[in-house]
């Protein structure tokens, strides 16, 4: 794999900006017209509360809640779109769906709202997928995510903050990990192919290989033109061994045979 896979596009900026802008529009409508959107959040184990699976990521309690979720979303969605463009939409869609469903199953009997569940999906997916690929740029991305948002891990445990939906955070973490296993990226794990491993490799034309004989010994090939005319070169395609035999050696072999 080469770095040409990572290409900047308008979506790298447009997707996170549009997504976050929509959250702010929803919040503006909520306070402008005094709507109680929190009632459209996830209410666990209640049929009516199932609607919150789709609506809750776009509903926030107050301005601080919205702001704290907006910054991570801008960063993580941009990183996801740039490094995993083919998986971006499925990770967002299925991340919202399955993290919401898990929250509906395990959550406390209260309304669960906010995009923090999706943030945990993104953090989890980017971290685990980068480690799984073993590709140095994506591993570096995983470590960067941990440095920025590693402290979030404490909010998947109960009783850290009564106002925080740790169930939604835990659901997002588990969903992101599951999606990282489900979406394979074989292009990231292709082995490195060196020049000498390629089918069209010719050691006769390689400036390094021609300095060695078939036994791996260094050979001084700095000869004048008359001496170079006396060299016969043979390349054994099956073993990738380069032989250098001079005419003098050939004559000696013929005398021995006689």
CSV table of C-alpha atoms in Angstrom, one decimal:
chain,number,residue,atom,x,y,z
A,1,UNK,CA,0.0,0.0,0.0
A,2,UNK,CA,1.1,3.6,-0.6
A,3,UNK,CA,0.0,6.9,0.7
A,4,UNK,CA,-1.9,7.6,-2.5
A,5,UNK,CA,-4.8,5.9,-0.9
A,6,UNK,CA,-5.2,8.9,1.4
A,7,UNK,CA,-6.7,11.7,-0.7
A,8,UNK,CA,-8.0,14.9,0.5
A,9,UNK,CA,-11.6,15.7,-0.8
A,10,UNK,CA,-14.2,18.3,0.0
A,11,UNK,CA,-16.0,15.7,2.1
A,12,UNK,CA,-13.2,15.7,4.6
A,13,UNK,CA,-14.2,19.2,5.6
A,14,UNK,CA,-17.8,19.2,4.4
A,15,UNK,CA,-19.1,16.1,6.2
A,16,UNK,CA,-18.1,17.1,9.7
A,17,UNK,CA,-19.1,20.8,9.2
A,18,UNK,CA,-22.6,19.9,7.8
A,19,UNK,CA,-23.1,17.2,10.5
A,20,UNK,CA,-22.2,19.6,13.4
A,21,UNK,CA,-24.1,22.5,11.8
A,22,UNK,CA,-27.2,20.4,11.7
A,23,UNK,CA,-26.8,19.7,15.5
A,24,UNK,CA,-26.7,23.4,16.1
A,25,UNK,CA,-29.7,24.1,13.9
A,26,UNK,CA,-31.7,21.5,15.9
A,27,UNK,CA,-30.6,23.1,19.1
A,28,UNK,CA,-31.6,26.6,17.8
A,29,UNK,CA,-35.0,25.3,16.9
A,30,UNK,CA,-35.4,23.7,20.3
A,31,UNK,CA,-34.6,26.9,22.3
A,32,UNK,CA,-36.3,29.3,19.7
A,33,UNK,CA,-39.6,27.5,19.8
A,34,UNK,CA,-39.3,26.0,23.2
A,35,UNK,CA,-39.5,22.4,22.1
A,36,UNK,CA,-38.9,19.6,24.6
A,37,UNK,CA,-36.8,17.4,22.2
A,38,UNK,CA,-35.4,15.5,25.1
A,39,UNK,CA,-38.6,13.4,25.1
A,40,UNK,CA,-37.5,12.1,21.7
A,41,UNK,CA,-34.4,10.6,23.3
A,42,UNK,CA,-33.8,6.9,24.1
A,43,UNK,CA,-36.0,5.6,26.8
A,44,UNK,CA,-34.8,2.1,27.6
A,45,UNK,CA,-37.0,-0.9,27.2
A,46,UNK,CA,-40.0,1.1,26.2
A,47,UNK,CA,-41.5,0.8,22.7
A,48,UNK,CA,-42.0,4.6,22.5
A,49,UNK,CA,-38.3,5.1,23.5
A,50,UNK,CA,-37.1,3.2,20.4
A,51,UNK,CA,-37.5,6.4,18.4
A,52,UNK,CA,-34.6,7.8,20.4
A,53,UNK,CA,-32.2,5.4,18.6
A,54,UNK,CA,-32.5,7.7,15.5
A,55,UNK,CA,-33.2,11.1,17.2
A,56,UNK,CA,-31.1,11.1,20.3
A,57,UNK,CA,-27.7,11.9,18.7
A,58,UNK,CA,-29.1,15.2,17.4
A,59,UNK,CA,-30.6,16.3,20.7
A,60,UNK,CA,-28.7,18.1,23.5
A,61,UNK,CA,-29.6,19.4,26.9
A,62,UNK,CA,-27.8,22.8,26.8
A,63,UNK,CA,-25.2,24.8,25.0
A,64,UNK,CA,-22.3,23.4,27.0
A,65,UNK,CA,-23.5,19.9,26.2
A,66,UNK,CA,-23.6,20.7,22.5
A,67,UNK,CA,-20.3,22.5,22.4
A,68,UNK,CA,-18.5,19.7,24.2
A,69,UNK,CA,-19.7,17.2,21.6
A,70,UNK,CA,-19.2,19.5,18.6
A,71,UNK,CA,-15.4,19.8,18.7
A,72,UNK,CA,-14.7,16.0,18.9
A,73,UNK,CA,-17.2,15.4,16.1
A,74,UNK,CA,-15.4,17.9,13.8
A,75,UNK,CA,-12.0,16.2,14.5
A,76,UNK,CA,-13.1,12.6,14.4
A,77,UNK,CA,-15.4,12.8,11.4
A,78,UNK,CA,-12.7,14.6,9.4
A,79,UNK,CA,-10.2,11.9,10.4
A,80,UNK,CA,-12.7,9.1,9.5
A,81,UNK,CA,-13.5,10.6,6.1
A,82,UNK,CA,-9.8,11.1,5.2
A,83,UNK,CA,-8.4,7.8,6.4
A,84,UNK,CA,-11.4,5.5,5.9
A,85,UNK,CA,-13.6,7.1,3.2
A,86,UNK,CA,-15.3,3.9,2.1
A,87,UNK,CA,-16.3,3.0,5.7
A,88,UNK,CA,-17.4,6.5,6.8
A,89,UNK,CA,-21.1,6.4,6.0
A,90,UNK,CA,-21.6,2.8,7.2
A,91,UNK,CA,-19.7,3.5,10.5
A,92,UNK,CA,-21.8,6.6,11.2
A,93,UNK,CA,-25.1,4.9,10.2
A,94,UNK,CA,-24.6,1.6,11.9
A,95,UNK,CA,-22.8,3.3,14.8
A,96,UNK,CA,-25.9,5.3,15.6
A,97,UNK,CA,-28.2,2.4,15.1
A,98,UNK,CA,-26.4,-0.3,17.2
A,99,UNK,CA,-25.1,2.0,19.9
A,100,UNK,CA,-28.6,3.3,20.4
A,101,UNK,CA,-30.1,-0.2,20.4
A,102,UNK,CA,-27.6,-1.3,23.1
A,103,UNK,CA,-28.3,1.8,25.1
A,104,UNK,CA,-32.1,1.0,24.9
A,105,UNK,CA,-31.4,-2.5,26.2
A,106,UNK,CA,-29.0,-1.7,29.1
A,107,UNK,CA,-29.8,1.9,29.9
A,108,UNK,CA,-31.3,3.3,33.1
A,109,UNK,CA,-35.0,4.3,32.9
A,110,UNK,CA,-34.4,7.8,31.8
A,111,UNK,CA,-34.1,9.8,28.6
A,112,UNK,CA,-30.6,9.4,27.0
A,113,UNK,CA,-29.7,12.2,24.6
A,114,UNK,CA,-26.6,13.6,22.9
A,115,UNK,CA,-24.0,12.7,20.3
A,116,UNK,CA,-21.5,11.4,22.8
A,117,UNK,CA,-22.5,7.8,21.9
A,118,UNK,CA,-21.5,8.4,18.3
A,119,UNK,CA,-18.2,10.0,19.5
A,120,UNK,CA,-17.4,6.8,21.3
A,121,UNK,CA,-18.2,4.8,18.2
A,122,UNK,CA,-15.7,7.0,16.2
A,123,UNK,CA,-13.0,6.9,18.8
A,124,UNK,CA,-13.3,3.1,19.2
A,125,UNK,CA,-13.4,2.4,15.5
A,126,UNK,CA,-10.4,4.6,14.6
A,127,UNK,CA,-8.3,3.3,17.4
A,128,UNK,CA,-9.0,-0.4,17.0
A,129,UNK,CA,-9.0,-0.4,13.2
A,130,UNK,CA,-5.6,1.4,13.1
A,131,UNK,CA,-4.1,-1.2,15.4
A,132,UNK,CA,-5.5,-4.0,13.4
A,133,UNK,CA,-4.2,-2.8,10.1
A,134,UNK,CA,-0.6,-2.5,11.4
A,135,UNK,CA,0.0,0.3,8.9
A,136,UNK,CA,2.2,2.9,10.5
A,137,UNK,CA,0.2,5.9,9.5
A,138,UNK,CA,-3.0,4.4,10.9
A,139,UNK,CA,-1.3,3.2,14.0
A,140,UNK,CA,-0.1,6.7,14.5
A,141,UNK,CA,-3.6,8.0,14.1
A,142,UNK,CA,-4.8,5.5,16.7
A,143,UNK,CA,-2.2,6.7,19.2
A,144,UNK,CA,-3.2,10.3,18.4
A,145,UNK,CA,-6.8,9.6,19.2
A,146,UNK,CA,-5.8,8.0,22.5
A,147,UNK,CA,-3.7,11.0,23.4
A,148,UNK,CA,-6.6,13.4,22.7
A,149,UNK,CA,-9.6,11.4,23.9
A,150,UNK,CA,-8.1,8.6,26.1
A,151,UNK,CA,-9.6,10.1,29.2
A,152,UNK,CA,-13.0,9.4,27.9
A,153,UNK,CA,-12.6,5.7,28.9
A,154,UNK,CA,-13.5,6.6,32.5
A,155,UNK,CA,-17.0,7.7,31.4
A,156,UNK,CA,-18.0,4.1,30.3
A,157,UNK,CA,-18.1,3.1,34.0
A,158,UNK,CA,-21.1,3.6,36.3
A,159,UNK,CA,-21.2,6.3,39.0
A,160,UNK,CA,-18.5,8.5,37.5
A,161,UNK,CA,-21.1,11.2,36.8
A,162,UNK,CA,-24.8,10.7,37.5
A,163,UNK,CA,-25.8,13.1,34.7
A,164,UNK,CA,-23.7,11.2,32.1
A,165,UNK,CA,-25.1,8.3,30.2
A,166,UNK,CA,-22.3,5.8,30.7
A,167,UNK,CA,-24.5,3.2,29.1
A,168,UNK,CA,-24.5,5.2,25.9
A,169,UNK,CA,-20.7,5.6,26.1
A,170,UNK,CA,-20.2,1.9,26.7
A,171,UNK,CA,-22.6,1.0,23.8
A,172,UNK,CA,-20.6,3.3,21.5
A,173,UNK,CA,-17.3,1.8,22.5
A,174,UNK,CA,-18.5,-1.7,21.9
A,175,UNK,CA,-20.2,-0.8,18.6
A,176,UNK,CA,-17.0,0.9,17.3
A,177,UNK,CA,-14.9,-2.2,18.2
A,178,UNK,CA,-17.4,-4.5,16.5
A,179,UNK,CA,-17.5,-2.4,13.4
A,180,UNK,CA,-13.7,-2.3,13.2
A,181,UNK,CA,-13.7,-6.1,13.1
A,182,UNK,CA,-16.6,-6.3,10.6
A,183,UNK,CA,-15.2,-3.8,8.0
A,184,UNK,CA,-12.1,-5.4,6.5
A,185,UNK,CA,-9.5,-3.2,4.8
A,186,UNK,CA,-7.1,-5.7,3.1
A,187,UNK,CA,-5.4,-2.9,1.2
A,188,UNK,CA,-3.9,-1.7,4.5
A,189,UNK,CA,-2.3,-5.1,5.2
A,190,UNK,CA,-0.7,-5.9,1.9
A,191,UNK,CA,2.9,-7.0,2.4
A,192,UNK,CA,5.7,-4.8,1.1
A,193,UNK,CA,7.0,-6.1,-2.3
A,194,UNK,CA,10.7,-5.2,-2.8
A,195,UNK,CA,12.2,-4.7,-6.2
A,196,UNK,CA,14.1,-8.0,-6.2
A,197,UNK,CA,10.7,-9.8,-5.5
A,198,UNK,CA,9.0,-8.5,-8.6
A,199,UNK,CA,8.6,-10.8,-11.6
A,200,UNK,CA,10.2,-8.4,-14.0
A,201,UNK,CA,13.3,-7.9,-11.8
A,202,UNK,CA,16.6,-8.3,-13.7
A,203,UNK,CA,19.8,-8.4,-11.7
A,204,UNK,CA,21.8,-7.6,-14.8
A,205,UNK,CA,20.4,-4.2,-14.7
A,206,UNK,CA,20.4,-3.7,-11.0
A,207,UNK,CA,23.4,-1.5,-10.0
A,208,UNK,CA,23.7,-3.2,-6.6
A,209,UNK,CA,23.2,-6.9,-7.4
A,210,UNK,CA,25.9,-7.0,-10.1
A,211,UNK,CA,28.6,-6.3,-7.5
A,212,UNK,CA,28.1,-9.9,-6.1
A,213,UNK,CA,28.7,-13.4,-7.5
A,214,UNK,CA,26.5,-16.5,-7.1
A,215,UNK,CA,28.1,-17.1,-3.7
A,216,UNK,CA,27.4,-13.6,-2.4
A,217,UNK,CA,31.0,-12.5,-2.7
A,218,UNK,CA,31.8,-9.0,-3.7
A,219,UNK,CA,33.1,-8.7,-7.3
A,220,UNK,CA,35.0,-5.8,-8.7
A,221,UNK,CA,33.2,-5.0,-11.9
A,222,UNK,CA,35.2,-1.9,-12.7
A,223,UNK,CA,36.8,-3.2,-15.9
A,224,UNK,CA,37.7,-1.6,-19.2
A,225,UNK,CA,35.8,-2.2,-22.3
A,226,UNK,CA,38.1,-4.9,-23.6
A,227,UNK,CA,37.6,-6.9,-20.4
A,228,UNK,CA,33.9,-6.5,-20.4
A,229,UNK,CA,33.7,-8.0,-23.9
A,230,UNK,CA,35.1,-11.2,-22.5
A,231,UNK,CA,32.3,-11.6,-19.9
A,232,UNK,CA,29.4,-13.9,-20.5
A,233,UNK,CA,26.5,-13.4,-18.2
A,234,UNK,CA,23.8,-15.9,-17.3
A,235,UNK,CA,20.8,-15.4,-15.2
A,236,UNK,CA,18.9,-18.3,-13.8
A,237,UNK,CA,15.3,-17.2,-13.5
A,238,UNK,CA,14.2,-19.9,-11.0
A,239,UNK,CA,16.8,-19.2,-8.4
A,240,UNK,CA,17.4,-15.5,-9.0
A,241,UNK,CA,21.2,-16.1,-9.1
A,242,UNK,CA,23.5,-14.0,-11.2
A,243,UNK,CA,26.5,-15.8,-12.7
A,244,UNK,CA,29.6,-14.2,-14.2
A,245,UNK,CA,31.8,-16.5,-16.2
A,246,UNK,CA,34.7,-15.2,-18.2
A,247,UNK,CA,35.9,-16.8,-21.5
A,248,UNK,CA,39.2,-17.8,-19.7
A,249,UNK,CA,37.2,-19.9,-17.2
A,250,UNK,CA,35.3,-21.5,-20.0
A,251,UNK,CA,38.5,-22.5,-21.8
A,252,UNK,CA,39.9,-24.0,-18.6
A,253,UNK,CA,36.7,-26.0,-18.1
A,254,UNK,CA,37.0,-27.3,-21.6
A,255,UNK,CA,40.7,-28.4,-21.1
A,256,UNK,CA,39.7,-30.2,-17.9
A,257,UNK,CA,36.9,-32.1,-19.7
A,258,UNK,CA,39.4,-33.2,-22.3
